[in-house]
């Protein structure tokens, strides 16, 4: 969906871009220049939304998406609802696991579901302090541009902080036996499988998937919003 910029006279726009404090590196795009100009510059250029409003809307959008992800994934069977979020074992584990560890996959699902609310809190804390280098570019970008930017910027730190939560969830959901089963299966099949690393990556993938779906729905109008800011920006 394109950004809601009103058609403005060219003179105010040129005056804003000519101001010394708007100056940006030659490689910077219009979005960076607009951010540098600030709210006053955007208003002087006749734009209908300011950088502050755009960033505020992005945070609301991401927060809304994270809430949706937590609500869906934390339910019993939450990861099994979609093929893209469904958990699985390495191919070499499949048949052996039926005999050696028939409850392994169920235990992994339970652990992932249990960890999601705490991981959701990590997402919300990160969203609150998120910086957007090119807000106008993201606003006029792809249908999941904001979510993609968030993932690229924050995934590494989110993974680092989510791993202990996954580990704790594994220990609390009877997966101590699951980890033991994994070790057995690794020995039998010769295939290493780290349940903490796997569940951390899969949980983050699933969170971002639901967040992208939310962003796409808001941009297209398929998801109704009550926030005046989201209505104004999107």
GROMACS .gro file of C-alpha atoms in nm:
model
  234
    1UNK     CA    1   0.000   0.000   0.000
    2UNK     CA    2   0.147   0.338  -0.087
    3UNK     CA    3   0.217   0.605   0.173
    4UNK     CA    4  -0.056   0.862   0.229
    5UNK     CA    5   0.124   1.174   0.123
    6UNK     CA    6  -0.092   1.458   0.002
    7UNK     CA    7  -0.007   1.639  -0.319
    8UNK     CA    8   0.188   1.943  -0.206
    9UNK     CA    9   0.329   2.253  -0.375
   10UNK     CA   10   0.683   2.195  -0.495
   11UNK     CA   11   0.820   2.510  -0.328
   12UNK     CA   12   0.768   2.401   0.037
   13UNK     CA   13   0.922   2.065  -0.044
   14UNK     CA   14   1.227   2.223  -0.203
   15UNK     CA   15   1.266   2.459   0.093
   16UNK     CA   16   1.261   2.168   0.336
   17UNK     CA   17   1.517   1.970   0.142
   18UNK     CA   18   1.737   2.278   0.111
   19UNK     CA   19   1.761   2.331   0.487
   20UNK     CA   20   2.111   2.253   0.621
   21UNK     CA   21   1.980   2.025   0.897
   22UNK     CA   22   1.810   1.807   0.640
   23UNK     CA   23   2.138   1.734   0.463
   24UNK     CA   24   2.201   1.360   0.427
   25UNK     CA   25   2.477   1.149   0.268
   26UNK     CA   26   2.460   1.118  -0.108
   27UNK     CA   27   2.374   0.750  -0.069
   28UNK     CA   28   2.073   0.820   0.154
   29UNK     CA   29   1.726   0.795   0.009
   30UNK     CA   30   1.429   1.028   0.040
   31UNK     CA   31   1.313   0.832   0.345
   32UNK     CA   32   1.636   0.913   0.527
   33UNK     CA   33   1.611   1.279   0.430
   34UNK     CA   34   1.254   1.294   0.557
   35UNK     CA   35   1.359   1.136   0.887
   36UNK     CA   36   1.640   1.389   0.919
   37UNK     CA   37   1.401   1.674   0.847
   38UNK     CA   38   1.180   1.561   1.132
   39UNK     CA   39   0.813   1.630   1.193
   40UNK     CA   40   0.843   2.003   1.129
   41UNK     CA   41   1.007   1.941   0.793
   42UNK     CA   42   0.744   1.688   0.693
   43UNK     CA   43   0.464   1.929   0.781
   44UNK     CA   44   0.636   2.214   0.595
   45UNK     CA   45   0.654   1.988   0.289
   46UNK     CA   46   0.280   1.932   0.309
   47UNK     CA   47   0.303   1.561   0.392
   48UNK     CA   48  -0.001   1.408   0.560
   49UNK     CA   49   0.198   1.200   0.808
   50UNK     CA   50   0.518   1.273   1.000
   51UNK     CA   51   0.813   1.043   1.069
   52UNK     CA   52   0.708   1.021   1.435
   53UNK     CA   53   0.358   0.912   1.337
   54UNK     CA   54   0.491   0.657   1.090
   55UNK     CA   55   0.728   0.504   1.345
   56UNK     CA   56   0.453   0.501   1.608
   57UNK     CA   57   0.226   0.320   1.364
   58UNK     CA   58   0.501   0.068   1.287
   59UNK     CA   59   0.541  -0.009   1.657
   60UNK     CA   60   0.166  -0.054   1.695
   61UNK     CA   61   0.159  -0.277   1.390
   62UNK     CA   62   0.447  -0.495   1.510
   63UNK     CA   63   0.301  -0.517   1.860
   64UNK     CA   64  -0.034  -0.619   1.716
   65UNK     CA   65   0.136  -0.887   1.505
   66UNK     CA   66   0.334  -1.021   1.801
   67UNK     CA   67   0.015  -1.047   2.008
   68UNK     CA   68  -0.154  -1.237   1.726
   69UNK     CA   69   0.142  -1.475   1.702
   70UNK     CA   70   0.144  -1.545   2.075
   71UNK     CA   71  -0.231  -1.601   2.082
   72UNK     CA   72  -0.212  -1.855   1.799
   73UNK     CA   73   0.112  -2.036   1.881
   74UNK     CA   74   0.068  -2.072   2.257
   75UNK     CA   75  -0.253  -2.272   2.219
   76UNK     CA   76  -0.254  -2.649   2.242
   77UNK     CA   77  -0.151  -2.761   1.894
   78UNK     CA   78  -0.062  -2.402   1.802
   79UNK     CA   79   0.240  -2.494   1.593
   80UNK     CA   80   0.055  -2.771   1.411
   81UNK     CA   81  -0.210  -2.539   1.265
   82UNK     CA   82  -0.001  -2.436   0.966
   83UNK     CA   83   0.239  -2.640   0.755
   84UNK     CA   84   0.490  -2.354   0.775
   85UNK     CA   85   0.499  -2.361   1.157
   86UNK     CA   86   0.463  -2.736   1.211
   87UNK     CA   87   0.752  -2.897   1.398
   88UNK     CA   88   0.934  -3.200   1.264
   89UNK     CA   89   1.228  -3.429   1.336
   90UNK     CA   90   1.525  -3.490   1.106
   91UNK     CA   91   1.438  -3.746   0.837
   92UNK     CA   92   1.684  -3.997   0.979
   93UNK     CA   93   1.503  -3.980   1.315
   94UNK     CA   94   1.154  -4.050   1.187
   95UNK     CA   95   1.127  -4.430   1.202
   96UNK     CA   96   1.372  -4.483   1.486
   97UNK     CA   97   1.186  -4.228   1.698
   98UNK     CA   98   0.863  -4.429   1.672
   99UNK     CA   99   1.030  -4.699   1.883
  100UNK     CA  100   1.294  -4.518   2.087
  101UNK     CA  101   1.112  -4.190   2.160
  102UNK     CA  102   0.747  -4.196   2.050
  103UNK     CA  103   0.664  -3.886   2.260
  104UNK     CA  104   0.958  -3.674   2.144
  105UNK     CA  105   0.773  -3.459   1.891
  106UNK     CA  106   0.480  -3.406   2.129
  107UNK     CA  107   0.724  -3.294   2.399
  108UNK     CA  108   0.892  -3.052   2.162
  109UNK     CA  109   0.555  -2.905   2.066
  110UNK     CA  110   0.458  -2.863   2.430
  111UNK     CA  111   0.786  -2.688   2.508
  112UNK     CA  112   0.754  -2.451   2.213
  113UNK     CA  113   0.394  -2.364   2.304
  114UNK     CA  114   0.492  -2.303   2.666
  115UNK     CA  115   0.782  -2.073   2.572
  116UNK     CA  116   0.586  -1.852   2.333
  117UNK     CA  117   0.433  -1.608   2.586
  118UNK     CA  118   0.773  -1.522   2.736
  119UNK     CA  119   0.925  -1.493   2.388
  120UNK     CA  120   0.636  -1.265   2.297
  121UNK     CA  121   0.738  -1.037   2.585
  122UNK     CA  122   1.090  -1.024   2.440
  123UNK     CA  123   0.942  -0.916   2.109
  124UNK     CA  124   0.734  -0.643   2.272
  125UNK     CA  125   1.035  -0.500   2.461
  126UNK     CA  126   1.238  -0.495   2.141
  127UNK     CA  127   0.958  -0.332   1.944
  128UNK     CA  128   0.935  -0.046   2.195
  129UNK     CA  129   1.297   0.056   2.135
  130UNK     CA  130   1.306  -0.021   1.763
  131UNK     CA  131   1.460   0.242   1.535
  132UNK     CA  132   1.355   0.274   1.171
  133UNK     CA  133   1.621   0.414   0.937
  134UNK     CA  134   1.387   0.480   0.645
  135UNK     CA  135   1.026   0.497   0.769
  136UNK     CA  136   0.873   0.637   0.452
  137UNK     CA  137   1.052   0.375   0.241
  138UNK     CA  138   0.915   0.095   0.459
  139UNK     CA  139   0.568   0.247   0.447
  140UNK     CA  140   0.564   0.244   0.068
  141UNK     CA  141   0.746  -0.089   0.046
  142UNK     CA  142   0.633  -0.450   0.019
  143UNK     CA  143   0.332  -0.584   0.204
  144UNK     CA  144   0.553  -0.718   0.485
  145UNK     CA  145   0.829  -0.456   0.469
  146UNK     CA  146   0.804  -0.350   0.834
  147UNK     CA  147   0.810  -0.707   0.965
  148UNK     CA  148   1.103  -0.795   0.739
  149UNK     CA  149   1.296  -0.492   0.860
  150UNK     CA  150   1.225  -0.586   1.222
  151UNK     CA  151   1.340  -0.943   1.164
  152UNK     CA  152   1.661  -0.836   0.991
  153UNK     CA  153   1.740  -0.587   1.266
  154UNK     CA  154   1.644  -0.784   1.575
  155UNK     CA  155   1.652  -1.156   1.499
  156UNK     CA  156   2.005  -1.216   1.627
  157UNK     CA  157   1.945  -1.059   1.969
  158UNK     CA  158   1.599  -1.216   1.994
  159UNK     CA  159   1.745  -1.562   1.928
  160UNK     CA  160   2.013  -1.513   2.192
  161UNK     CA  161   1.756  -1.414   2.454
  162UNK     CA  162   1.494  -1.670   2.349
  163UNK     CA  163   1.721  -1.975   2.371
  164UNK     CA  164   1.727  -1.982   2.756
  165UNK     CA  165   1.347  -1.955   2.758
  166UNK     CA  166   1.323  -2.254   2.524
  167UNK     CA  167   1.569  -2.446   2.744
  168UNK     CA  168   1.360  -2.369   3.052
  169UNK     CA  169   1.039  -2.473   2.876
  170UNK     CA  170   1.199  -2.802   2.770
  171UNK     CA  171   1.292  -2.876   3.130
  172UNK     CA  172   0.943  -2.794   3.257
  173UNK     CA  173   0.742  -2.993   3.003
  174UNK     CA  174   0.888  -3.335   3.055
  175UNK     CA  175   1.142  -3.286   2.783
  176UNK     CA  176   1.429  -3.390   3.003
  177UNK     CA  177   1.340  -3.734   2.872
  178UNK     CA  178   1.307  -3.581   2.527
  179UNK     CA  179   1.660  -3.446   2.537
  180UNK     CA  180   1.781  -3.786   2.651
  181UNK     CA  181   1.588  -3.939   2.361
  182UNK     CA  182   1.751  -3.697   2.120
  183UNK     CA  183   2.093  -3.800   2.242
  184UNK     CA  184   1.999  -4.165   2.191
  185UNK     CA  185   1.869  -4.096   1.840
  186UNK     CA  186   2.181  -3.897   1.754
  187UNK     CA  187   2.393  -4.195   1.849
  188UNK     CA  188   2.175  -4.442   1.659
  189UNK     CA  189   2.140  -4.237   1.342
  190UNK     CA  190   2.466  -4.043   1.338
  191UNK     CA  191   2.267  -3.720   1.295
  192UNK     CA  192   2.312  -3.435   1.542
  193UNK     CA  193   1.997  -3.252   1.648
  194UNK     CA  194   1.999  -2.969   1.902
  195UNK     CA  195   1.640  -2.931   2.029
  196UNK     CA  196   1.706  -2.588   2.186
  197UNK     CA  197   1.855  -2.443   1.869
  198UNK     CA  198   1.584  -2.601   1.653
  199UNK     CA  199   1.293  -2.482   1.868
  200UNK     CA  200   1.442  -2.134   1.904
  201UNK     CA  201   1.474  -2.092   1.529
  202UNK     CA  202   1.136  -2.245   1.458
  203UNK     CA  203   0.959  -2.034   1.719
  204UNK     CA  204   1.111  -1.713   1.584
  205UNK     CA  205   1.023  -1.815   1.228
  206UNK     CA  206   0.664  -1.876   1.337
  207UNK     CA  207   0.638  -1.547   1.526
  208UNK     CA  208   0.762  -1.352   1.224
  209UNK     CA  209   0.526  -1.543   0.996
  210UNK     CA  210   0.220  -1.440   1.196
  211UNK     CA  211   0.349  -1.084   1.224
  212UNK     CA  212   0.391  -1.065   0.846
  213UNK     CA  213   0.037  -1.195   0.799
  214UNK     CA  214  -0.089  -0.924   1.033
  215UNK     CA  215   0.098  -0.651   0.848
  216UNK     CA  216  -0.032  -0.773   0.514
  217UNK     CA  217  -0.386  -0.781   0.650
  218UNK     CA  218  -0.366  -0.427   0.786
  219UNK     CA  219  -0.216  -0.289   0.467
  220UNK     CA  220  -0.477  -0.456   0.248
  221UNK     CA  221  -0.767  -0.367   0.477
  222UNK     CA  222  -0.850  -0.733   0.540
  223UNK     CA  223  -0.777  -0.679   0.910
  224UNK     CA  224  -0.985  -0.399   1.062
  225UNK     CA  225  -0.803  -0.169   1.303
  226UNK     CA  226  -0.945   0.062   1.567
  227UNK     CA  227  -0.630   0.266   1.624
  228UNK     CA  228  -0.660   0.614   1.475
  229UNK     CA  229  -0.286   0.618   1.414
  230UNK     CA  230  -0.292   0.296   1.214
  231UNK     CA  231  -0.587   0.426   1.014
  232UNK     CA  232  -0.407   0.751   0.941
  233UNK     CA  233  -0.077   0.593   0.837
  234UNK     CA  234  -0.201   0.283   0.658
   0.00000   0.00000   0.00000
